[in-house]
mmCIF file of C-alpha atoms in Angstrom:
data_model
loop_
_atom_site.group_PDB
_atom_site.id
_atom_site.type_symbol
_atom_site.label_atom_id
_atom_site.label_comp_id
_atom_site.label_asym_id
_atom_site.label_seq_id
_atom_site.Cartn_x
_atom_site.Cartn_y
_atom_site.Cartn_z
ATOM 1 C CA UNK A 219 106.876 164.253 104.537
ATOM 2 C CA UNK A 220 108.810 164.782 107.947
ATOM 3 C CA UNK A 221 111.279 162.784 109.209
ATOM 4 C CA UNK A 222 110.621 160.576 112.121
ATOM 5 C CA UNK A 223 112.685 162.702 114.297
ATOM 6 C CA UNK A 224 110.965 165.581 113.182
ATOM 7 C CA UNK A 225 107.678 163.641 113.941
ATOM 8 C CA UNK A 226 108.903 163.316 117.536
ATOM 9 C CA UNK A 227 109.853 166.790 118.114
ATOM 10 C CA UNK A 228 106.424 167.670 116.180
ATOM 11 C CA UNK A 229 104.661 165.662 118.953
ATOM 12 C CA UNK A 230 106.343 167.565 122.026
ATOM 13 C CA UNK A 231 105.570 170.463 120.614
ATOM 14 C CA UNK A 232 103.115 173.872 122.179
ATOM 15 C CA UNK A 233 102.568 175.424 118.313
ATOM 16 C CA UNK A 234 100.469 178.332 117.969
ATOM 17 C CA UNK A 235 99.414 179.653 114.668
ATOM 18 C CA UNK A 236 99.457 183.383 114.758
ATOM 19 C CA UNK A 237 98.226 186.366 111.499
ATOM 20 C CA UNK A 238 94.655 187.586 110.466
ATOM 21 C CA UNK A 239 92.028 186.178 109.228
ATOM 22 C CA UNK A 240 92.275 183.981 105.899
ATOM 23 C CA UNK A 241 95.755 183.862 105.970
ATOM 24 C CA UNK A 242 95.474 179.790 105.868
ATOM 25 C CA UNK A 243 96.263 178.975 109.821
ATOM 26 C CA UNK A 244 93.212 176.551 110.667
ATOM 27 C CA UNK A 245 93.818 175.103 107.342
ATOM 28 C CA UNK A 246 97.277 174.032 108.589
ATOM 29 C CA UNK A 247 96.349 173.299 112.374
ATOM 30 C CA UNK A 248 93.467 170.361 110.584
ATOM 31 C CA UNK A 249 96.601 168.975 108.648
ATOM 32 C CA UNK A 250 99.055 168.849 111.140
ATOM 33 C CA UNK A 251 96.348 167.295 113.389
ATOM 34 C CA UNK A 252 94.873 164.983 110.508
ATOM 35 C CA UNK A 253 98.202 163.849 109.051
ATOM 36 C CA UNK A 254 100.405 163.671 112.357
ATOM 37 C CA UNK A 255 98.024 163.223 115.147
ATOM 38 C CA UNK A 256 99.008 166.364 117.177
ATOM 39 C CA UNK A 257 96.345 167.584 119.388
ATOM 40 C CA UNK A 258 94.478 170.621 117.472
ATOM 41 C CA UNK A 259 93.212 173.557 120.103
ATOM 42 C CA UNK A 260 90.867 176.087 118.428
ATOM 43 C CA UNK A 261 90.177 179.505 118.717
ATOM 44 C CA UNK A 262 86.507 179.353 120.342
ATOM 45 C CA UNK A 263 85.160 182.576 118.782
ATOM 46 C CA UNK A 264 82.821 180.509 116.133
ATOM 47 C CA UNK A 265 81.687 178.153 118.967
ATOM 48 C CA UNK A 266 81.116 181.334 121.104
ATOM 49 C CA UNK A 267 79.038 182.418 118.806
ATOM 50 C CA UNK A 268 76.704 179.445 117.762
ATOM 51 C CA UNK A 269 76.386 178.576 121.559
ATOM 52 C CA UNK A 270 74.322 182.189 121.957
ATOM 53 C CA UNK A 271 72.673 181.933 118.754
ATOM 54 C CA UNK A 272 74.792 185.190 116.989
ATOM 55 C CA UNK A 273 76.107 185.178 113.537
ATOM 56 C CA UNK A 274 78.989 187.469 113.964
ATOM 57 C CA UNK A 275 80.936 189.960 116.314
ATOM 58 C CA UNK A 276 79.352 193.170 114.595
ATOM 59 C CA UNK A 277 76.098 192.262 116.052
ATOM 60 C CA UNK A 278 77.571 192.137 120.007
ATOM 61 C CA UNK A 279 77.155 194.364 122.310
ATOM 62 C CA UNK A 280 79.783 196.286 124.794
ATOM 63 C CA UNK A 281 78.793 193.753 127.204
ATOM 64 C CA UNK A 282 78.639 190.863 125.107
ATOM 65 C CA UNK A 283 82.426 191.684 123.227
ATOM 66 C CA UNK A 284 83.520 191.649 126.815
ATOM 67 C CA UNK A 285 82.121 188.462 127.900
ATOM 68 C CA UNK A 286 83.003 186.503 124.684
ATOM 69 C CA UNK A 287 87.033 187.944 124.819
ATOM 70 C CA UNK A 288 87.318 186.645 128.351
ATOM 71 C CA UNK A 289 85.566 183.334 127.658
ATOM 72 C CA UNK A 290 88.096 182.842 124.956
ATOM 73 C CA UNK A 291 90.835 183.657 126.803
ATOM 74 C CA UNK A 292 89.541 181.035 129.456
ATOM 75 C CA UNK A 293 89.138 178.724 127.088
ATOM 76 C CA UNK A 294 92.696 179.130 125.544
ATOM 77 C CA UNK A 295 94.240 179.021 129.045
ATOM 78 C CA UNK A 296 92.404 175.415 129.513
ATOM 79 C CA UNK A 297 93.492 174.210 126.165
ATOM 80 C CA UNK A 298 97.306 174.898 125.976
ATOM 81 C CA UNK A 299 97.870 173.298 129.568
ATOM 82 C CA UNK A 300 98.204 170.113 127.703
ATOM 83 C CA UNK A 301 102.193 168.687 126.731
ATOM 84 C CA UNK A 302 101.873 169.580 123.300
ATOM 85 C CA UNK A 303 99.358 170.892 120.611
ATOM 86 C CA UNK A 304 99.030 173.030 117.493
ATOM 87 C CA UNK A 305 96.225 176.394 118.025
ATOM 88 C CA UNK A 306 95.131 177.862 115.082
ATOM 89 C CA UNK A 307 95.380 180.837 117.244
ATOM 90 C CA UNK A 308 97.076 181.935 120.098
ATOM 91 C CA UNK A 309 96.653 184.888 122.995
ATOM 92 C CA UNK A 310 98.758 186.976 121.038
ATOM 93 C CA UNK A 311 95.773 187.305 119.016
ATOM 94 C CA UNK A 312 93.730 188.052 121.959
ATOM 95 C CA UNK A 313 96.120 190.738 123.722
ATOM 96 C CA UNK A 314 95.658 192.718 119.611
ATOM 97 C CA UNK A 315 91.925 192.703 120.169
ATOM 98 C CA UNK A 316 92.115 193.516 123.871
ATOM 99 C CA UNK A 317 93.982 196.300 122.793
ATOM 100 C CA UNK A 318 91.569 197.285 120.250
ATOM 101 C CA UNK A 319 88.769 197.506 123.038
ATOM 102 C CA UNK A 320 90.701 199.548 125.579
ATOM 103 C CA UNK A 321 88.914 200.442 128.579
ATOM 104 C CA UNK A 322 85.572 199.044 126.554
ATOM 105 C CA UNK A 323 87.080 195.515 128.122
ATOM 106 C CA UNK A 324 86.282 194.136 131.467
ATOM 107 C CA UNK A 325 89.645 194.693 133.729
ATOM 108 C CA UNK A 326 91.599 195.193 130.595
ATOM 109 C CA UNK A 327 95.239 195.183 132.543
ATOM 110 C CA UNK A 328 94.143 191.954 133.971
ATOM 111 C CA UNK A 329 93.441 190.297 130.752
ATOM 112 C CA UNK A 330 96.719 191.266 129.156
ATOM 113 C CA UNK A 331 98.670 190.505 131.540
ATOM 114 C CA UNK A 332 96.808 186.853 131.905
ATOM 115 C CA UNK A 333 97.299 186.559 127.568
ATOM 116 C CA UNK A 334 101.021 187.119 128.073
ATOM 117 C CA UNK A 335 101.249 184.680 130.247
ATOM 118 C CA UNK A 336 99.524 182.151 128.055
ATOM 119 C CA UNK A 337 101.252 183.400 124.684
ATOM 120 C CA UNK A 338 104.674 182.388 127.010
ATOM 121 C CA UNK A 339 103.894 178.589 126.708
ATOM 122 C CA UNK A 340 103.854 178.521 122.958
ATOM 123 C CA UNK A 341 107.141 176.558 122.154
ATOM 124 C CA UNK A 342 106.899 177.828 118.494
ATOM 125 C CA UNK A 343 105.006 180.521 116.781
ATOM 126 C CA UNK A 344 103.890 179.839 113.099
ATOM 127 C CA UNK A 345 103.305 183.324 111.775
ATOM 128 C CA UNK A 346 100.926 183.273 108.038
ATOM 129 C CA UNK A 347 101.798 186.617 106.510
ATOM 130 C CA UNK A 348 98.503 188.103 104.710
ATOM 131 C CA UNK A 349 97.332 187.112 101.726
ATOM 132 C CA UNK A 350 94.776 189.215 99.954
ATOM 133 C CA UNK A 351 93.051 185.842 97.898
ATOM 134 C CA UNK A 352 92.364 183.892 101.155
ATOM 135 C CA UNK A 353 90.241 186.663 102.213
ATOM 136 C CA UNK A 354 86.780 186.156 102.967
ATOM 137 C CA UNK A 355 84.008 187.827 105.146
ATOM 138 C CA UNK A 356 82.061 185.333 107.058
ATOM 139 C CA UNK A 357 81.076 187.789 109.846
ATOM 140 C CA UNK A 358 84.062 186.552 111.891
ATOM 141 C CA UNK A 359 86.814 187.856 109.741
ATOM 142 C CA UNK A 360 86.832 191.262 107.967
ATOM 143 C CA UNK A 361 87.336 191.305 103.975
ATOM 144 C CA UNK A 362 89.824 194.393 104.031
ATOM 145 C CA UNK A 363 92.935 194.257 102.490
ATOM 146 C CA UNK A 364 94.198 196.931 105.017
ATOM 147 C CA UNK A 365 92.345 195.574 108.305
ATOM 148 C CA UNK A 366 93.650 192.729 107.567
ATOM 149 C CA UNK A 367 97.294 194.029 106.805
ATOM 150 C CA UNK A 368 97.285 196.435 109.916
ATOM 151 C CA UNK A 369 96.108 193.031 112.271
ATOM 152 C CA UNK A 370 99.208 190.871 110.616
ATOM 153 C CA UNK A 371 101.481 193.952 111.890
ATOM 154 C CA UNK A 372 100.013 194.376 115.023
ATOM 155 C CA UNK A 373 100.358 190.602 115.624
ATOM 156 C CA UNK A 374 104.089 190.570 114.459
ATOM 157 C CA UNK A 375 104.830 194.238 117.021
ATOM 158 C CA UNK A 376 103.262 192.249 119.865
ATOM 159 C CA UNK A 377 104.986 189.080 119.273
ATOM 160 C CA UNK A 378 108.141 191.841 119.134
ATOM 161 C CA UNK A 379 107.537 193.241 122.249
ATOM 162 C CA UNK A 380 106.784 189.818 124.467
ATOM 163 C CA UNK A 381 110.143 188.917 123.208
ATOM 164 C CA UNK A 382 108.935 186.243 121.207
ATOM 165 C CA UNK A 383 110.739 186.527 117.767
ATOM 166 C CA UNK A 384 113.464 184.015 118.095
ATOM 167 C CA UNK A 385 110.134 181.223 118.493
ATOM 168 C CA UNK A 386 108.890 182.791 115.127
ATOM 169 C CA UNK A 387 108.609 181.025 111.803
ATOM 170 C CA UNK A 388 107.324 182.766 109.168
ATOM 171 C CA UNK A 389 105.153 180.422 107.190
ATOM 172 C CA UNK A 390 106.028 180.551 103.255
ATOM 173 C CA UNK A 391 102.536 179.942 101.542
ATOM 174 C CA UNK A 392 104.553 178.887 98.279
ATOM 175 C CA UNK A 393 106.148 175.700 99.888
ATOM 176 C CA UNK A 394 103.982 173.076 100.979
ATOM 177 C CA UNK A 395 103.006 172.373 104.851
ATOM 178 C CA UNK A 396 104.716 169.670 105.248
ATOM 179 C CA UNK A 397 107.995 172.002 104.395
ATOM 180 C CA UNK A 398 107.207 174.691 106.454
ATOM 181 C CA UNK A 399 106.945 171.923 109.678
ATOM 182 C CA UNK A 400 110.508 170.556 109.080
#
């Protein structure tokens, strides 16, 4: 269990979970919020998605990719104005698929620059390495090994370049959550 001191830095704390899909982040985010009360923020792309009636990103549209990235991104900027929270995902995650999209995006420069600014409130950055067994394809996340291990490096080169690192830890999946928050 953490300490109570740890509880009270725990509590004042912007945490954003960053990898790829399966990798065990929301999982974490629900516990943290369940068994310490910290305010959970989460990614938006699933609600996104049930709002308009879709059952996954391969059946969007150019304009529809665009509109969904940027309401996410809105949605994220709302969310981590608060003192302290835990994401199960972050902008960094945003700026990879921004990336991805290119000029395909809606004032693509814009919305980078507008994720990096977002991604610079995150006090700590808890990065989930991949893990080939969590994977799952639920239209949302892709079941590739190497989609999966390209979108872990990409994360890790982007959290690189914002000059992010030294907010980095790397979760260990064979100690227990409550070991990787103290």
């Amino acid at each position: 269990a953490v300490s109570p001191q740890e509880l009270v830095a725990l509590r004042s704390l912007r945490i954003g979970c960053v990898g790829s899909g399966g990798t065990g982040k929301s999982t974490f985010a629900g516990h943290v919020r369940d068994s310490y009360g910290v305010p959970i923020v989460t990614e938006g792309v699933r609600d996104w998605l049930v709002a308009r009636g879709r059952s996954g990103l391969a059946v969007l549209d150019a304009r529809e990719v665009s509109e969904l990235v940027w309401d996410v991104l809105e949605h994220r900027d709302r969310s981590t104005a608060q003192a302290s929270f835990i994401a199960d995902r972050t902008s960094v995650d945003s700026i990879c698929f921004a990336r991805s999209l290119g000029s395909r995006l809606a004032d693509h420069d814009a919305f980078i620059e507008r994720a990096e600014a977002i991604a610079s409130r995150i006090d700590v950055f808890v990065f989930f390495p991949y893990r080939s067994e969590y994977l799952v394809d639920d239209g949302v996340r892709k079941r590739s090994s190497l989609f999966q291990l390209a979108m872990s490096t990409a994360l890790f080169a982007e959290l690189r370049r914002l000059g992010l690192l030294p907010r980095v830890h790397v979760f260990e999946h064979h100690r227990s959550a409550d070991w990787n928050l103290s």
